[in-house]
Short mmCIF file of N, CA and C in Angstrom, two decimals:
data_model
loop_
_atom_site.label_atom_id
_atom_site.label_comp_id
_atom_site.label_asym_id
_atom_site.label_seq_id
_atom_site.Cartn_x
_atom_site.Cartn_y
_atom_site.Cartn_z
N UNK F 28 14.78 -0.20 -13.16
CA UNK F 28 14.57 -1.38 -12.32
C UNK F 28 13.10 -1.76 -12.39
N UNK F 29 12.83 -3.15 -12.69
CA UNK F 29 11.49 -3.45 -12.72
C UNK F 29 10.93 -3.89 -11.24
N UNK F 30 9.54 -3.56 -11.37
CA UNK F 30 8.66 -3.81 -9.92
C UNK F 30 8.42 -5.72 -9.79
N UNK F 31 8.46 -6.18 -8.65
CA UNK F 31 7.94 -7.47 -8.43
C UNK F 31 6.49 -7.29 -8.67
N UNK F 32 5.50 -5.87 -8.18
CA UNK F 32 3.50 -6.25 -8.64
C UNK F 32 4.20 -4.32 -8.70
N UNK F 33 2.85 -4.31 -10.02
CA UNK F 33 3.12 -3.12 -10.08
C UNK F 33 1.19 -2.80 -11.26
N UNK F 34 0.87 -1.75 -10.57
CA UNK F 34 -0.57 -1.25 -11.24
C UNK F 34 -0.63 0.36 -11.82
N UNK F 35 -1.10 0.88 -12.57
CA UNK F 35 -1.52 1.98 -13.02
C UNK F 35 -2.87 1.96 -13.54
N UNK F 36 -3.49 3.20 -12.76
CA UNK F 36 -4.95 3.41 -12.63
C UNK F 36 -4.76 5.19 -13.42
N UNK F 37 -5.64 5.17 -14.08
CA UNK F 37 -6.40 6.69 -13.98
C UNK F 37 -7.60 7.22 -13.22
N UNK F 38 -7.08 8.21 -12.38
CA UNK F 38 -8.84 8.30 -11.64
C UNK F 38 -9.39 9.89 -11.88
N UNK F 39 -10.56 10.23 -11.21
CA UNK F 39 -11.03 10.79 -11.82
C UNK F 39 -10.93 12.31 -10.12
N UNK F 40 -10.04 11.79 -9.53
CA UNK F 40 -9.88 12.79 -8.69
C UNK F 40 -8.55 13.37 -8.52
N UNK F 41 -8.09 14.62 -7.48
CA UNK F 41 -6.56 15.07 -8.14
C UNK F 41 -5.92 14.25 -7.14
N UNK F 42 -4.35 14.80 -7.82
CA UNK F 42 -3.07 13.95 -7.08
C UNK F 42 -3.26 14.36 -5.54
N UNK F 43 -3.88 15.34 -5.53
CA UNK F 43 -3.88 16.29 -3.74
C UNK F 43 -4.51 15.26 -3.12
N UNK F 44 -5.52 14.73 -3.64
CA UNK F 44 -6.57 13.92 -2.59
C UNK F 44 -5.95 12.52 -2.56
N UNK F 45 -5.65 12.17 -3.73
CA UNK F 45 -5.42 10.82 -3.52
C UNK F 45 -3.88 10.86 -2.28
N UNK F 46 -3.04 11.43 -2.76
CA UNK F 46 -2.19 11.57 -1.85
C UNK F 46 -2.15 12.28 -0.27
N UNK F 47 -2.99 12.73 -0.01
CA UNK F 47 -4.57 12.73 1.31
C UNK F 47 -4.49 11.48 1.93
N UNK F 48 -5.11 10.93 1.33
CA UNK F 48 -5.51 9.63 1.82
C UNK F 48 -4.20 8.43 2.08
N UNK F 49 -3.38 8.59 1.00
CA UNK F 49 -2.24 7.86 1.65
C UNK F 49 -1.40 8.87 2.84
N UNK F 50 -1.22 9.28 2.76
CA UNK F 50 -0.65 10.33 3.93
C UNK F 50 -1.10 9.98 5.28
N UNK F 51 -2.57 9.51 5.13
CA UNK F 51 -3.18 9.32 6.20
C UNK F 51 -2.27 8.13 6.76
N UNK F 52 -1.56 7.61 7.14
CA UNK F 52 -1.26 6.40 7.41
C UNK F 52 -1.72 5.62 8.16
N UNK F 53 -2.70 6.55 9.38
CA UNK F 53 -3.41 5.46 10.58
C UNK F 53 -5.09 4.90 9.51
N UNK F 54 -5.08 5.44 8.31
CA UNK F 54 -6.26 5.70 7.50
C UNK F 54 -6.37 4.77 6.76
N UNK F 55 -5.59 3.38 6.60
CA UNK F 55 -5.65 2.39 5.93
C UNK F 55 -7.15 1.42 6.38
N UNK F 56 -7.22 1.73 7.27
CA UNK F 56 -8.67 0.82 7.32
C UNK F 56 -9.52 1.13 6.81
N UNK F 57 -9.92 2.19 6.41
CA UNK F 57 -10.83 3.00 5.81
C UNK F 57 -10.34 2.79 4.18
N UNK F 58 -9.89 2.40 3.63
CA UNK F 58 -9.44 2.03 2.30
C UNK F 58 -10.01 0.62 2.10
N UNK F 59 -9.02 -0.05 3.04
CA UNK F 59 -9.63 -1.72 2.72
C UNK F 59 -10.04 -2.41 4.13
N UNK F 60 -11.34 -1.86 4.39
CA UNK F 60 -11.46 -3.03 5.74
C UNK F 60 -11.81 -4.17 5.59
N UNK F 61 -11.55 -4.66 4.08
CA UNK F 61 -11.64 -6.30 3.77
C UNK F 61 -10.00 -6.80 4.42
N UNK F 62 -8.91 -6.28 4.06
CA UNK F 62 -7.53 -6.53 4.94
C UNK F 62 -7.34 -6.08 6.13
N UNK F 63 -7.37 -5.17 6.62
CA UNK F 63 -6.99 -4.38 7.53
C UNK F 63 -8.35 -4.34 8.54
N UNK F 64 -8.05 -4.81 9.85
CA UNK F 64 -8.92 -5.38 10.70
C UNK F 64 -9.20 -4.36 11.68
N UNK F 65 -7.49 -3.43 12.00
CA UNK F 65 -7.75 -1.96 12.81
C UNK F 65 -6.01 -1.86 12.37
N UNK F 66 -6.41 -0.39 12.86
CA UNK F 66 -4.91 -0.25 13.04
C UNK F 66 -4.15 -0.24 14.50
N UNK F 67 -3.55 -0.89 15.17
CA UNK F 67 -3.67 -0.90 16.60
C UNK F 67 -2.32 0.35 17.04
N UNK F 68 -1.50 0.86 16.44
CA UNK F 68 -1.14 1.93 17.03
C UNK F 68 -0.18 2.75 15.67
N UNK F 69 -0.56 4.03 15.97
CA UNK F 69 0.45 4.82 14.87
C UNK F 69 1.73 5.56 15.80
N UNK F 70 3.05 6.09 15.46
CA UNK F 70 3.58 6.17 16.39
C UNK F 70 4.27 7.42 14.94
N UNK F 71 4.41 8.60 15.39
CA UNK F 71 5.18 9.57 14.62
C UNK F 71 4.50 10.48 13.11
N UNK F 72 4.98 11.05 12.82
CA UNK F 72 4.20 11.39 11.41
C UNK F 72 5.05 11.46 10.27
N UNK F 73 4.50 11.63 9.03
CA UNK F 73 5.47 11.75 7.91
C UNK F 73 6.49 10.56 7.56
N UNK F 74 7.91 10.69 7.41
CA UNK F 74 8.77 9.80 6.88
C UNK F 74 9.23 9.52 8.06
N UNK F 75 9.31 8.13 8.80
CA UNK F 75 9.67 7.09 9.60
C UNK F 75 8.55 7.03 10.36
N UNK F 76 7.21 7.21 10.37
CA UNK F 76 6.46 6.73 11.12
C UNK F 76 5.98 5.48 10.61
N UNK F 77 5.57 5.13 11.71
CA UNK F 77 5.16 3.20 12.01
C UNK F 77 3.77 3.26 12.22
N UNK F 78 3.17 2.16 11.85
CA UNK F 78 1.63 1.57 12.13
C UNK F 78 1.87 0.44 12.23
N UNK F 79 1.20 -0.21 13.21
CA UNK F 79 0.62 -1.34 13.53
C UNK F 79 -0.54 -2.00 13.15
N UNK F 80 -0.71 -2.74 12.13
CA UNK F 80 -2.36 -3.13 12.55
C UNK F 80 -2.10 -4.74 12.15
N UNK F 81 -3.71 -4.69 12.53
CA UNK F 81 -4.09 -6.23 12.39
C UNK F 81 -4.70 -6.75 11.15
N UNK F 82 -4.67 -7.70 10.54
CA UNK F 82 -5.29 -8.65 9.69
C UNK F 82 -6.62 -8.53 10.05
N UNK F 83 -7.21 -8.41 9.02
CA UNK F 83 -8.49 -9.25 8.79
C UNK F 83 -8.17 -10.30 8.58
N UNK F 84 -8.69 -11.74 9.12
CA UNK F 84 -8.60 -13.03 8.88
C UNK F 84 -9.21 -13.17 7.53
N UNK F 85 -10.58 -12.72 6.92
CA UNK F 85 -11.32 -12.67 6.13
C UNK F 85 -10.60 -12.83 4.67
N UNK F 86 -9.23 -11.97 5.16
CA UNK F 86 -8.23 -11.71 3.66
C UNK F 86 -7.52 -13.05 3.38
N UNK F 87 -7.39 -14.14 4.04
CA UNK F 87 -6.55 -14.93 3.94
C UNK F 87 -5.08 -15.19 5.05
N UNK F 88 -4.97 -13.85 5.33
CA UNK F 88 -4.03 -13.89 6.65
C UNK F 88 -4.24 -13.39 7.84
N UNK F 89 -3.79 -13.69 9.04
CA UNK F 89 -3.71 -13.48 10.54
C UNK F 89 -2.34 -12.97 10.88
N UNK F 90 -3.12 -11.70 11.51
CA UNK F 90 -1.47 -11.49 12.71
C UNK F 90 -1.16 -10.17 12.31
N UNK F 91 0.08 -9.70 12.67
CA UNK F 91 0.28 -8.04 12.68
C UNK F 91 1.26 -7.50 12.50
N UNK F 92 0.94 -6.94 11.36
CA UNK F 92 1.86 -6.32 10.26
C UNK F 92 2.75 -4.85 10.74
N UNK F 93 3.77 -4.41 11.04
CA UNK F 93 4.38 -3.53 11.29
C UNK F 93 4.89 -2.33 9.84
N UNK F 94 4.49 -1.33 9.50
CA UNK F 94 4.83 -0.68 8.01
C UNK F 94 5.32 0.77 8.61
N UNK F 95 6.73 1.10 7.98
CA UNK F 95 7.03 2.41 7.96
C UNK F 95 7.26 3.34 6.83
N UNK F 96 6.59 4.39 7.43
CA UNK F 96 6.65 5.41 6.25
C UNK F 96 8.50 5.84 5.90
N UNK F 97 9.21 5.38 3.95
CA UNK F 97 10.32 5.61 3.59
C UNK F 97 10.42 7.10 3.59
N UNK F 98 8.88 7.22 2.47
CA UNK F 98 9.47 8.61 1.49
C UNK F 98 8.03 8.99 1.61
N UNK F 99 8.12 10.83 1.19
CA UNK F 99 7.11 10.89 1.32
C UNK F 99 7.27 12.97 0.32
N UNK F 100 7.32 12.75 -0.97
CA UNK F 100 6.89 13.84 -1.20
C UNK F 100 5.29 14.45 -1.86
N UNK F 101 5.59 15.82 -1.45
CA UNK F 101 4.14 15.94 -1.32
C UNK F 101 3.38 16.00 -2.71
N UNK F 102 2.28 15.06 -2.36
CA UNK F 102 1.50 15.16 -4.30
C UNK F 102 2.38 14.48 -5.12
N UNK F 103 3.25 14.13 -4.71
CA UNK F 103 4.19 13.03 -6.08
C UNK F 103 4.47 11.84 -5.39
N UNK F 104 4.73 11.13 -4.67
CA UNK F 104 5.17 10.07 -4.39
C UNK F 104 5.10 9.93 -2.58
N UNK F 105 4.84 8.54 -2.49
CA UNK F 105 4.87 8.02 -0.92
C UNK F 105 5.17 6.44 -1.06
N UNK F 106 6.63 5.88 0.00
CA UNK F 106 6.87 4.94 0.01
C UNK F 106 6.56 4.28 1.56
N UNK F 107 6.39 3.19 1.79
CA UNK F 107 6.57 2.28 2.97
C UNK F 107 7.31 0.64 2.44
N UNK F 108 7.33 0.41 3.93
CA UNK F 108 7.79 -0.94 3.71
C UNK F 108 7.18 -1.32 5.25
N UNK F 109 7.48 -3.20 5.35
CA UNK F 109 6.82 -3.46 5.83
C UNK F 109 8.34 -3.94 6.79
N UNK F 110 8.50 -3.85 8.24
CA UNK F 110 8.81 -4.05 8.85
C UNK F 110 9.10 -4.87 10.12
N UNK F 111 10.77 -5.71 10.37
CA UNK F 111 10.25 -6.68 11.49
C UNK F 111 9.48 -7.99 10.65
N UNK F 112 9.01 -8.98 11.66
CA UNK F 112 8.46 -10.05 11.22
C UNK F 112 7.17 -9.62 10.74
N UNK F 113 6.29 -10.79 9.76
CA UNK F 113 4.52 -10.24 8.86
C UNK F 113 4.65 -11.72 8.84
N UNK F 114 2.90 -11.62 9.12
CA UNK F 114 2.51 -13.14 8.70
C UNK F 114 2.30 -13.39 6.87
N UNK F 115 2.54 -12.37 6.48
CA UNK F 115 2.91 -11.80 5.00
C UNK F 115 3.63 -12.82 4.61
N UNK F 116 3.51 -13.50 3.09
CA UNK F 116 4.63 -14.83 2.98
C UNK F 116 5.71 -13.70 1.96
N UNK F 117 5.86 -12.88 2.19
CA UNK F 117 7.29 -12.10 1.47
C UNK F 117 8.20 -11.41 2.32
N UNK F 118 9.11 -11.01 1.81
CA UNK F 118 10.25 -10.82 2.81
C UNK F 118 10.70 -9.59 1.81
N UNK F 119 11.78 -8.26 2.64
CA UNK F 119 12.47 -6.76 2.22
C UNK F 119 11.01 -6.69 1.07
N UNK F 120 9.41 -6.31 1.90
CA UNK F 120 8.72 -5.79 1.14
C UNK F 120 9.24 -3.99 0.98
N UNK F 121 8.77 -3.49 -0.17
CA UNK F 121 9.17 -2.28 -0.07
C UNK F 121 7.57 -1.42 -1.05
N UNK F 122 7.11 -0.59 -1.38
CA UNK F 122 5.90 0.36 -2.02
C UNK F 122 6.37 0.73 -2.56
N UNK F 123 5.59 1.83 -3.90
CA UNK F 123 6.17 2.81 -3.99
C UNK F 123 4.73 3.08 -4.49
N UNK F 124 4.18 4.61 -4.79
CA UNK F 124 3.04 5.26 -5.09
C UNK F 124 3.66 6.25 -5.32
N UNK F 125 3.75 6.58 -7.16
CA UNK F 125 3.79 7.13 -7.88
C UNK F 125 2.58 7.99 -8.63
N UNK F 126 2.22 9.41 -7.87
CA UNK F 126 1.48 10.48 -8.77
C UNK F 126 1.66 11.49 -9.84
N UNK F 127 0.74 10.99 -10.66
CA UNK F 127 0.80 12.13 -11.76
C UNK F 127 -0.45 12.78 -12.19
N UNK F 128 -0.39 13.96 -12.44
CA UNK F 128 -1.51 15.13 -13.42
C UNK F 128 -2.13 13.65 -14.59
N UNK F 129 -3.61 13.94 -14.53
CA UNK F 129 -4.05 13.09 -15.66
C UNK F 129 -5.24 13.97 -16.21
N UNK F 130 -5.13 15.02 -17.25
CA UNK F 130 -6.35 15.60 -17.22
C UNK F 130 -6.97 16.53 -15.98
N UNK F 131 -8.13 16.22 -15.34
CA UNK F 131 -8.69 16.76 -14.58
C UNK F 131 -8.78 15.75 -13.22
N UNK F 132 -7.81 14.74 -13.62
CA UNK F 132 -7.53 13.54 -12.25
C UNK F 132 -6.61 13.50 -11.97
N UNK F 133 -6.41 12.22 -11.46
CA UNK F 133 -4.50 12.06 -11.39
C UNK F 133 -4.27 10.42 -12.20
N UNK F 134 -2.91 10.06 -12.26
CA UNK F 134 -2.70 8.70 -12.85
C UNK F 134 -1.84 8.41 -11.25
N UNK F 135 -2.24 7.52 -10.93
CA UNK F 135 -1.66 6.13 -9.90
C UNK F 135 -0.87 4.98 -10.32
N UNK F 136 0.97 5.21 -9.98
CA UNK F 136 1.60 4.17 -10.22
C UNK F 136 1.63 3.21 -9.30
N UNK F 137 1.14 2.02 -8.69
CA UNK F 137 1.22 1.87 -7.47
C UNK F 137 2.15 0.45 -7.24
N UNK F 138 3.50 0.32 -7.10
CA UNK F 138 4.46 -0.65 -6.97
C UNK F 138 5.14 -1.04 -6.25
N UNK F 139 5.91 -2.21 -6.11
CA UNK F 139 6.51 -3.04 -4.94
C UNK F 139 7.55 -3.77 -5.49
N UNK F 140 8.43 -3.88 -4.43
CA UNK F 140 9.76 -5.12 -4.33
C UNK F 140 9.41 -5.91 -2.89
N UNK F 141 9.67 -7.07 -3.40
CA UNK F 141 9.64 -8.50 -2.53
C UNK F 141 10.00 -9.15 -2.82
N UNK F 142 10.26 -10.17 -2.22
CA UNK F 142 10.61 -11.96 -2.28
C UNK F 142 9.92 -12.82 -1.63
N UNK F 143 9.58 -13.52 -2.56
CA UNK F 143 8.30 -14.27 -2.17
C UNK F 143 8.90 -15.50 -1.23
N UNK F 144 8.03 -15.84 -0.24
CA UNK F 144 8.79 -16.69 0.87
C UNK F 144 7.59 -17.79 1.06
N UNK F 145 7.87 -19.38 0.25
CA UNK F 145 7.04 -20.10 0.45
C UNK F 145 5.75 -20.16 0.00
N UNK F 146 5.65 -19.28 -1.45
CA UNK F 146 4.28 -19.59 -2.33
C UNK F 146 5.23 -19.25 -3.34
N UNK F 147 3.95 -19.47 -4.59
CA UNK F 147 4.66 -19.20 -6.31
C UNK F 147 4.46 -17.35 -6.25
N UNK F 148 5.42 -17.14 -6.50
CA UNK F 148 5.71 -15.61 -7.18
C UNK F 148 4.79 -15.20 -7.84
N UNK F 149 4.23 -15.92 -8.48
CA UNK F 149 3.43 -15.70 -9.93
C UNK F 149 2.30 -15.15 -9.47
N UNK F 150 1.65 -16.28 -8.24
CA UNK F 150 0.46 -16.10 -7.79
C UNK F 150 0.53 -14.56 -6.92
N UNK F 151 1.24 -14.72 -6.09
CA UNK F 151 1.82 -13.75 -5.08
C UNK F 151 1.88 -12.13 -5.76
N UNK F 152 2.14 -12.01 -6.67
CA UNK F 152 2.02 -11.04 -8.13
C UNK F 152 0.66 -10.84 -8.17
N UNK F 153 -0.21 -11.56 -8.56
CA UNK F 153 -1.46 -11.18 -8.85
C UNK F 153 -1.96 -10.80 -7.21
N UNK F 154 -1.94 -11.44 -6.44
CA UNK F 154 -2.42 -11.34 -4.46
C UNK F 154 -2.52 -9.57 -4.43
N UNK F 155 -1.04 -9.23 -4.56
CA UNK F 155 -0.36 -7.97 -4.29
C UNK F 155 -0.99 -6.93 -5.31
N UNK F 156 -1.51 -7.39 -6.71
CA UNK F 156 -1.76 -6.14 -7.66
C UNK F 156 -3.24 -6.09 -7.40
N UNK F 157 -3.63 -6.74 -6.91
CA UNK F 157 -4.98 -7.02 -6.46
C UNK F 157 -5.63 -6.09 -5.46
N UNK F 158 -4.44 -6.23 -4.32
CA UNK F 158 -4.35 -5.41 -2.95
C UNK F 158 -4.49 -4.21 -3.86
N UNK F 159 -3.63 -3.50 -4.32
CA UNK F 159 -3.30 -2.52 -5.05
C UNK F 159 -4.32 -1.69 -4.95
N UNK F 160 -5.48 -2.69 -6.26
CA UNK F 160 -6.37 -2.28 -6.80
C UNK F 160 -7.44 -1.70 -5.64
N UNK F 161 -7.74 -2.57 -4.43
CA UNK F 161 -8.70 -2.47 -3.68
C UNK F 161 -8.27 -1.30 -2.76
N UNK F 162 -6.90 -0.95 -2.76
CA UNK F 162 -6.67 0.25 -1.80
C UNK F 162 -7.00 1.57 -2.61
N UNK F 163 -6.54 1.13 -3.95
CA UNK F 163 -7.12 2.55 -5.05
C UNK F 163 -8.47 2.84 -5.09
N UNK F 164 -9.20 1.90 -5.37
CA UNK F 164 -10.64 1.79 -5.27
C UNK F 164 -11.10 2.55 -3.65
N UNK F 165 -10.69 2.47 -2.79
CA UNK F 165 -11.02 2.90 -1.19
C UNK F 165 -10.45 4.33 -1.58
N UNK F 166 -9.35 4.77 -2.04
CA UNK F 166 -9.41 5.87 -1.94
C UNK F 166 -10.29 6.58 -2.93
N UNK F 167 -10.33 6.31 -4.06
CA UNK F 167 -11.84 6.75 -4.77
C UNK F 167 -13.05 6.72 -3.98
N UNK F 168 -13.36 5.89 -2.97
CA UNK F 168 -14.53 6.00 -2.42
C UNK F 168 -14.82 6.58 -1.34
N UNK F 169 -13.52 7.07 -0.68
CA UNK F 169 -13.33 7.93 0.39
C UNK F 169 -13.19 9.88 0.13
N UNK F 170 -12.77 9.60 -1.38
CA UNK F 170 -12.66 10.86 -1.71
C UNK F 170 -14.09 11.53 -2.20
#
């Protein structure tokens, strides 16, 4: 099955850390506080926990995004989706973050399903691989 935005990075740290940092789930601000404005509440841990946060206006959107943790194994993979109403113009968003051994790093698959609701797909594709990039980049710089 192909991804609607989908990125692969090599980095230069292991699958343990990077998957650290997504794990973190109240820890997304600290990745990109160009999007993510706060997180206003985490509620549970692991697979079905929820976060709340807010937009940065700065990113282009306002308002507050609801995401629950799907899947979550350890050092290989972590899914969310985004939940409830998003001022997000896509709709049944879904993740996926795919880790692998790269050498003395790890490789980062980092992908999504959506439907784009009221912009071009095309563009919406690049928006999302973009995001991608800047949350990979935060966790490189956090690690």
């Amino acid at each position: 099955m192909g991804y609607s935005a989908s990125i692969q990075r090599t980095l230069p740290i292991s699958r343990g850390k990077v998957f650290a940092a997504l794990a973190d789930f109240g820890g997304i601000g600290r990745l990109v506080p160009s999007v993510v404005k706060s997180v206003i509440d985490l509620t549970g841990e692991g697979v079905g926990s929820v976060r709340t946060i807010e937009l940065n206006p700065e990113c282009g959107f306002e308002g507050i995004v609801m995401e629950r943790v799907e899947a979550s194994l350890e050092g290989r993979l972590f899914s969310y989706s985004i939940i409830g109403d998003s001022p997000l113009p896509m709709r049944d968003y879904t993740a996926v973050v795919q880790l692998e051994d790269a050498g003395e790093g790890s490789k980062v698959i980092y992908s999504s399903n959506w439907e784009a609701v009221g912009v071009d797909e095309t563009e919406h594709k690049t928006t999302m691989e973009g995001l991608y990039q800047l949350i990979v980049d935060g966790i490189v710089d956090v690690s």
